[in-house]
mmCIF file of N, CA and C in Angstrom:
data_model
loop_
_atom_site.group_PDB
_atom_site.id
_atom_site.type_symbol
_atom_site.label_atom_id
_atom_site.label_comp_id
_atom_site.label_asym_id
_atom_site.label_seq_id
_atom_site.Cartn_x
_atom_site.Cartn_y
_atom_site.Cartn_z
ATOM 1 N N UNK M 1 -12.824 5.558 -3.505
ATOM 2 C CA UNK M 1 -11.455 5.979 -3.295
ATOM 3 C C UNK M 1 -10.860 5.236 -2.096
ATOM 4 N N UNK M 2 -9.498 5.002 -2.070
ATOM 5 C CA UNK M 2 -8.712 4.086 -1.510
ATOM 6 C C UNK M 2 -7.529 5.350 -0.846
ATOM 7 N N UNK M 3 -7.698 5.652 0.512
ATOM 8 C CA UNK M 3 -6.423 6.328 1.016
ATOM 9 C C UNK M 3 -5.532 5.516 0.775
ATOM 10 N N UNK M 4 -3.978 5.995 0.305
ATOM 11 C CA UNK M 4 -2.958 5.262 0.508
ATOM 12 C C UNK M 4 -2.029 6.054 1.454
ATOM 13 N N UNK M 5 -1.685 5.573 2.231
ATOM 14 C CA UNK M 5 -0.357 6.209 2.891
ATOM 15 C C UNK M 5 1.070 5.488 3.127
ATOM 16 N N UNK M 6 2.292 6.049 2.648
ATOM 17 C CA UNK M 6 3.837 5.437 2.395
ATOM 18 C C UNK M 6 4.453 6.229 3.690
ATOM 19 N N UNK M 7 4.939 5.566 4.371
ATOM 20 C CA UNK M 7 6.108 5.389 5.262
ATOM 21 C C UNK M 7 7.404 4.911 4.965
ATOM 22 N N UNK M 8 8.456 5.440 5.803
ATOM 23 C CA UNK M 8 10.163 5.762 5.412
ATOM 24 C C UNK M 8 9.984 5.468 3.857
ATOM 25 N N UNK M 9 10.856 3.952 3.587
ATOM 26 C CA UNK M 9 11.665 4.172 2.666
ATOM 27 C C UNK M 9 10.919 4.240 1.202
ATOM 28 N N UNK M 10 9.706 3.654 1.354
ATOM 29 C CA UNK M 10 8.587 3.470 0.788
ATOM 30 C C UNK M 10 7.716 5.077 0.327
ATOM 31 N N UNK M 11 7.897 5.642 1.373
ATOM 32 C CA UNK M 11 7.788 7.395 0.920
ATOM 33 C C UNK M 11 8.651 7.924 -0.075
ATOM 34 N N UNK M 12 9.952 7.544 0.034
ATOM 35 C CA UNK M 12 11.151 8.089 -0.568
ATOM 36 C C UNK M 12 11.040 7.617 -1.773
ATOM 37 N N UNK M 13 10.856 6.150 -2.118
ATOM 38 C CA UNK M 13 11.028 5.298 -3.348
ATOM 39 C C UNK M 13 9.822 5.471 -4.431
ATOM 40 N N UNK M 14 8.817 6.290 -3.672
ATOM 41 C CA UNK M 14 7.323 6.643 -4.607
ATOM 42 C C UNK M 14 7.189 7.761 -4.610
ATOM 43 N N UNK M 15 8.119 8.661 -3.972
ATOM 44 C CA UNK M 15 8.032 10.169 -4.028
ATOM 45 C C UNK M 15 6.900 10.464 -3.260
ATOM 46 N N UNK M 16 5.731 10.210 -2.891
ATOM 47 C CA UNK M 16 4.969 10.720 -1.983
ATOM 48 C C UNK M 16 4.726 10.139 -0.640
ATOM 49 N N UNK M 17 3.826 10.734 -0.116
ATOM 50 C CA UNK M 17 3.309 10.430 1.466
ATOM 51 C C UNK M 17 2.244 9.663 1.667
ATOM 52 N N UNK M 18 0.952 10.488 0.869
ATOM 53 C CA UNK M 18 -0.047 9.817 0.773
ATOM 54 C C UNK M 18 -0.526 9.947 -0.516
ATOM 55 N N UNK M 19 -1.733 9.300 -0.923
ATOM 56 C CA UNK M 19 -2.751 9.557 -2.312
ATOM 57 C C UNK M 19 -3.573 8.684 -2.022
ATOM 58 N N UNK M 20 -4.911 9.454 -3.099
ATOM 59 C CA UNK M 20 -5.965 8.869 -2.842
ATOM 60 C C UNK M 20 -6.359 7.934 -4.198
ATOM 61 N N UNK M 21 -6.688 6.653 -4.252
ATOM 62 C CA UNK M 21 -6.911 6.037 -5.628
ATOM 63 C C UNK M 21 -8.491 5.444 -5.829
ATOM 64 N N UNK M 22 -8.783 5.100 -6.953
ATOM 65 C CA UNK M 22 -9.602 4.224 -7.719
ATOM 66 C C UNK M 22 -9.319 3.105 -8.548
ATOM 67 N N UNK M 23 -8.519 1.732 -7.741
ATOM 68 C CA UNK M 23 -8.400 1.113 -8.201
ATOM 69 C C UNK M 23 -9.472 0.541 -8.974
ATOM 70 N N UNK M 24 -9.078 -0.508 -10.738
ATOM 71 C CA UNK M 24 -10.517 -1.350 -11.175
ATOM 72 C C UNK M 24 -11.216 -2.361 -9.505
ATOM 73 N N UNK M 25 -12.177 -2.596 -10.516
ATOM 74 C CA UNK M 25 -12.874 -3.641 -9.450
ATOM 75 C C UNK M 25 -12.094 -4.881 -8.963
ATOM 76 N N UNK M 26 -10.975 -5.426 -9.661
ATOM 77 C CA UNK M 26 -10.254 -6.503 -10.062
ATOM 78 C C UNK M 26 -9.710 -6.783 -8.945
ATOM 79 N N UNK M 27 -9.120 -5.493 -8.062
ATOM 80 C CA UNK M 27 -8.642 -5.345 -7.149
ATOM 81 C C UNK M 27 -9.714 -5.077 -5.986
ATOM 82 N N UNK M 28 -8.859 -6.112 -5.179
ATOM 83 C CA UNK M 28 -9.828 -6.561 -3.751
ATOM 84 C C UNK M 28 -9.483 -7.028 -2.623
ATOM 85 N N UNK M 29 -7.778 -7.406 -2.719
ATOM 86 C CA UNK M 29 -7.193 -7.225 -1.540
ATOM 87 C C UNK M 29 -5.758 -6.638 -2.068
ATOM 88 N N UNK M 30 -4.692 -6.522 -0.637
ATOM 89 C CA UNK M 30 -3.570 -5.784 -0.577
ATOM 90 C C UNK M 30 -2.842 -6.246 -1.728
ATOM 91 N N UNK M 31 -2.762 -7.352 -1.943
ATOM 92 C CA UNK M 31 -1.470 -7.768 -2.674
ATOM 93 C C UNK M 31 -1.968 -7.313 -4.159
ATOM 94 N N UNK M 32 -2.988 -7.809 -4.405
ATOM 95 C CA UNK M 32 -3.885 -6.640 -5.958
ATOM 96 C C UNK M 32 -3.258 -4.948 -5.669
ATOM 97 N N UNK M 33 -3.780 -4.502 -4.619
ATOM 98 C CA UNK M 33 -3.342 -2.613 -4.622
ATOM 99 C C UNK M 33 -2.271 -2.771 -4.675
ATOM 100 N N UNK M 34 -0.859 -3.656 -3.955
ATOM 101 C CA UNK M 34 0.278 -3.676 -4.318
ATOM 102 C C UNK M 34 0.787 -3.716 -6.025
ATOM 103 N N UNK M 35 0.390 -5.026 -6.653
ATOM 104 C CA UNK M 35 0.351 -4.795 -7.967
ATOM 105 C C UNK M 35 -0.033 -3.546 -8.969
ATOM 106 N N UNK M 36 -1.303 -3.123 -8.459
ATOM 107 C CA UNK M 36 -1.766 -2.059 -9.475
ATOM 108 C C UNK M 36 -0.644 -0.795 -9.100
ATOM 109 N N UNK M 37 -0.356 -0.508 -7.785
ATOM 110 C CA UNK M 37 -0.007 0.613 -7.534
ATOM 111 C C UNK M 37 1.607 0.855 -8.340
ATOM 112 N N UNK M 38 2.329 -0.646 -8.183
ATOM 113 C CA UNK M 38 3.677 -0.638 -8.535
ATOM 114 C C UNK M 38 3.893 -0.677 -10.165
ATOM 115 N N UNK M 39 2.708 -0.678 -10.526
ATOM 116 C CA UNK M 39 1.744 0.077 -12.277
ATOM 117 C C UNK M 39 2.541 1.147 -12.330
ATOM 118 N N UNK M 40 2.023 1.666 -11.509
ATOM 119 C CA UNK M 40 1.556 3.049 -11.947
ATOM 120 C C UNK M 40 2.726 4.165 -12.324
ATOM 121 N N UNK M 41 3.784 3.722 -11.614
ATOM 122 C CA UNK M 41 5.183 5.077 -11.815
ATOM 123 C C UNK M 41 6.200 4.151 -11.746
ATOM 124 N N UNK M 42 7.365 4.433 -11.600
ATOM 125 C CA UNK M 42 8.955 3.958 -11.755
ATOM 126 C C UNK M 42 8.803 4.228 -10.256
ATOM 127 N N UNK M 43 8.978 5.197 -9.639
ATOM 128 C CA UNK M 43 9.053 5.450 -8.170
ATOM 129 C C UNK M 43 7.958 3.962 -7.716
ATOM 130 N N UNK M 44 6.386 4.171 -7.595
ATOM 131 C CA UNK M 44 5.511 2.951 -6.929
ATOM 132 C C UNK M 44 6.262 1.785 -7.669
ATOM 133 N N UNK M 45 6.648 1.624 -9.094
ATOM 134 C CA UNK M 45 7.613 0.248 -8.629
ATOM 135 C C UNK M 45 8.865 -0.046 -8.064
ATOM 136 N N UNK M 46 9.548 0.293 -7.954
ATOM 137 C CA UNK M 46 10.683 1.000 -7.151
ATOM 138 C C UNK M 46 9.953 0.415 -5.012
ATOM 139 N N UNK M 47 9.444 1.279 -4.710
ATOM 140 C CA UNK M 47 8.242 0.986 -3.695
ATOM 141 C C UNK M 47 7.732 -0.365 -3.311
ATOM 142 N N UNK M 48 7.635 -0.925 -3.977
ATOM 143 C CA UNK M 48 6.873 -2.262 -4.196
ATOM 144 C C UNK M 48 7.727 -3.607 -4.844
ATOM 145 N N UNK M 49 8.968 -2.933 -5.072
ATOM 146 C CA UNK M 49 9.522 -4.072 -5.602
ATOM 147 C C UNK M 49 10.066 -5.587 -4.546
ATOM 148 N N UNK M 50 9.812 -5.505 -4.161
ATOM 149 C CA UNK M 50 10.516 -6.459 -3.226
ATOM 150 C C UNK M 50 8.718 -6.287 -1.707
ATOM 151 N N UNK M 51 7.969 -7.332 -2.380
ATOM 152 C CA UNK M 51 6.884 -6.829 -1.461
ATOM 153 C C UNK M 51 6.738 -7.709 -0.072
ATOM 154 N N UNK M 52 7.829 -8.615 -0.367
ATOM 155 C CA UNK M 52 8.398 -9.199 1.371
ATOM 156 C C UNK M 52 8.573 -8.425 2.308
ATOM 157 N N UNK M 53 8.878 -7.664 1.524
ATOM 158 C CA UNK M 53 9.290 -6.294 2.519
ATOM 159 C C UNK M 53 8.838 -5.336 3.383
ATOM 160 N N UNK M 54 7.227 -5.685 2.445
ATOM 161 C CA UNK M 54 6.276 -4.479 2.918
ATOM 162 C C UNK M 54 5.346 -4.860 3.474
ATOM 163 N N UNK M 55 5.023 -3.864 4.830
ATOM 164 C CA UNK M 55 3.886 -4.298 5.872
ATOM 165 C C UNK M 55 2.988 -3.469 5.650
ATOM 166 N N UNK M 56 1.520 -3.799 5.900
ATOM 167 C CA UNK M 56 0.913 -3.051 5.780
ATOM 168 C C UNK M 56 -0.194 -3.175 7.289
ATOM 169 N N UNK M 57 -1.161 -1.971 6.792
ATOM 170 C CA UNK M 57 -2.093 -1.788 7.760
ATOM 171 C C UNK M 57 -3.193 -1.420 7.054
ATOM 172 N N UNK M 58 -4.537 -1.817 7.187
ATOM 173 C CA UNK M 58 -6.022 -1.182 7.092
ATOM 174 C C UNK M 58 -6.815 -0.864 7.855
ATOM 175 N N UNK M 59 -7.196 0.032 7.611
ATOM 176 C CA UNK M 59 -7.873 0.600 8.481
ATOM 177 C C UNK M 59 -7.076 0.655 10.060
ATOM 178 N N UNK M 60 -5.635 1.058 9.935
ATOM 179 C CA UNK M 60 -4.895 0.968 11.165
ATOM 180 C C UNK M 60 -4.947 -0.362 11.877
ATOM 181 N N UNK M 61 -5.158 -1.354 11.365
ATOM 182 C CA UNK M 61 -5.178 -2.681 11.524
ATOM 183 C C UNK M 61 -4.093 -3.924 10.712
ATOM 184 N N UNK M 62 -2.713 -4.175 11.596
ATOM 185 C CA UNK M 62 -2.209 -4.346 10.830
ATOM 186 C C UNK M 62 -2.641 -6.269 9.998
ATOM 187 N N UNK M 63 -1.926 -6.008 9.031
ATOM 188 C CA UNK M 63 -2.719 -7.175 7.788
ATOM 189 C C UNK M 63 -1.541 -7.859 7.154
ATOM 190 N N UNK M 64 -2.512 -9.343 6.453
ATOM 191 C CA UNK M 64 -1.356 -9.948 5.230
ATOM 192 C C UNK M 64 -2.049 -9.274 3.872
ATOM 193 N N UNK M 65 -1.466 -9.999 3.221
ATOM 194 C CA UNK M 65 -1.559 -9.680 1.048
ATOM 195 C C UNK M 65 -2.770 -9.776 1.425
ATOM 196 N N UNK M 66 -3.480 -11.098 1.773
ATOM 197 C CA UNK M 66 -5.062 -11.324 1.116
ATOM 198 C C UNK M 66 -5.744 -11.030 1.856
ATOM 199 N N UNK M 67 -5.575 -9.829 2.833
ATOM 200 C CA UNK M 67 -6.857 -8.808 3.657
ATOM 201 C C UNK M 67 -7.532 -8.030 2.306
ATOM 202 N N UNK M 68 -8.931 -7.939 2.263
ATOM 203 C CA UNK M 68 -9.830 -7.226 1.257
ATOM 204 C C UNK M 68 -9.460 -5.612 1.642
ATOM 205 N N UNK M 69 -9.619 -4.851 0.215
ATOM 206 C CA UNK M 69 -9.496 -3.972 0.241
ATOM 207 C C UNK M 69 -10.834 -2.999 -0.425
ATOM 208 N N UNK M 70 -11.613 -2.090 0.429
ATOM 209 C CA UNK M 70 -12.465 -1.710 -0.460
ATOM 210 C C UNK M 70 -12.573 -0.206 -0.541
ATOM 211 N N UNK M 71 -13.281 0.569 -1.530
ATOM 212 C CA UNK M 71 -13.391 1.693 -1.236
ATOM 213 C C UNK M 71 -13.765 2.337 0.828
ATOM 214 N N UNK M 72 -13.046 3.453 0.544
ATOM 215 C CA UNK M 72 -13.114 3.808 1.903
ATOM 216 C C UNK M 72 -12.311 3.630 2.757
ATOM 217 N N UNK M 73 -11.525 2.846 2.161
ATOM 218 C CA UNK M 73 -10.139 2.054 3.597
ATOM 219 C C UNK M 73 -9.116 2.749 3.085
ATOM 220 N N UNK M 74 -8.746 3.143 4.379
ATOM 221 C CA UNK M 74 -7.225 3.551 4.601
ATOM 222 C C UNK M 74 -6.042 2.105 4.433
ATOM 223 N N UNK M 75 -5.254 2.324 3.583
ATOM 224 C CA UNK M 75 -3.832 1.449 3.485
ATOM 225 C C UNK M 75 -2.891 2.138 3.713
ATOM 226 N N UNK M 76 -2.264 1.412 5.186
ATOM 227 C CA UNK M 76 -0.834 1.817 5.068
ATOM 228 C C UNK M 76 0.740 1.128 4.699
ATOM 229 N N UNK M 77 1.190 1.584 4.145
ATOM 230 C CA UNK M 77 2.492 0.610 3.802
ATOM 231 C C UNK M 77 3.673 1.169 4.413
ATOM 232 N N UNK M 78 4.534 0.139 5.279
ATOM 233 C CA UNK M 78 5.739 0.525 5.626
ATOM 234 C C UNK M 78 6.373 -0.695 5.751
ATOM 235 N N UNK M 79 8.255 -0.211 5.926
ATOM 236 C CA UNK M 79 8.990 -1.288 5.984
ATOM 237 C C UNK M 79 8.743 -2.113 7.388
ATOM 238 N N UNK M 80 9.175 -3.155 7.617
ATOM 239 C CA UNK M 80 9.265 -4.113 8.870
ATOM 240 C C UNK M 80 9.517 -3.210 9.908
ATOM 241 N N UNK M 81 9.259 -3.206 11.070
ATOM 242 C CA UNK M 81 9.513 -2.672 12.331
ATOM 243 C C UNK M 81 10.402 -3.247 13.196
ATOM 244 N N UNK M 82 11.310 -2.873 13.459
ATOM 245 C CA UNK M 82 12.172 -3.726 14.697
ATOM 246 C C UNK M 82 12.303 -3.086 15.405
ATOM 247 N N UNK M 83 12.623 -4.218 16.778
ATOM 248 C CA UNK M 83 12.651 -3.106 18.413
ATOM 249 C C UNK M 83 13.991 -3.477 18.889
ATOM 250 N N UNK M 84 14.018 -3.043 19.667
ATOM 251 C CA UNK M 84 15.387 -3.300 21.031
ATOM 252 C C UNK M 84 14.971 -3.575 21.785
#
């Protein structure tokens, strides 16, 4: 199992917060869980559509597309961060 956790708009656009998955084996880094996930509902594609967009983190470590993803890891996805 694969924690997922969605931040702002990315919460809103998939309807949830977090979930826990079993992606196939096929999948093995971010940009794969991106694909499978934006599978899965109208909301996760909705979420995922535009994946320029989306930052992520593993294991609270933030990452690109082709960081590995394996059972046990936390993914987080949120939009870009900007400061002042």
């Amino acid at each position: 199992m694969i924690r997922v956790l969605y931040f702002a708009w990315l919460r809103q656009r998939s309807g949830i917060g977090e979930e826990e998955v079993s992606p196939p084996e096929e999948v093995r880094d971010v940009a794969g869980l991106m694909r499978w996930l934006a599978a899965r509902s109208p909301g996760h594609a909705a979420a995922f559509a535009d994946p320029a967009q989306v930052r992520t983190a593993v294991n609270q470590d933030f990452c690109g597309p082709d960081h590995p993803v394996k059972p046990g890891d936390e993914v987080a996805f949120f939009p870009p961060v900007t400061g002042g």
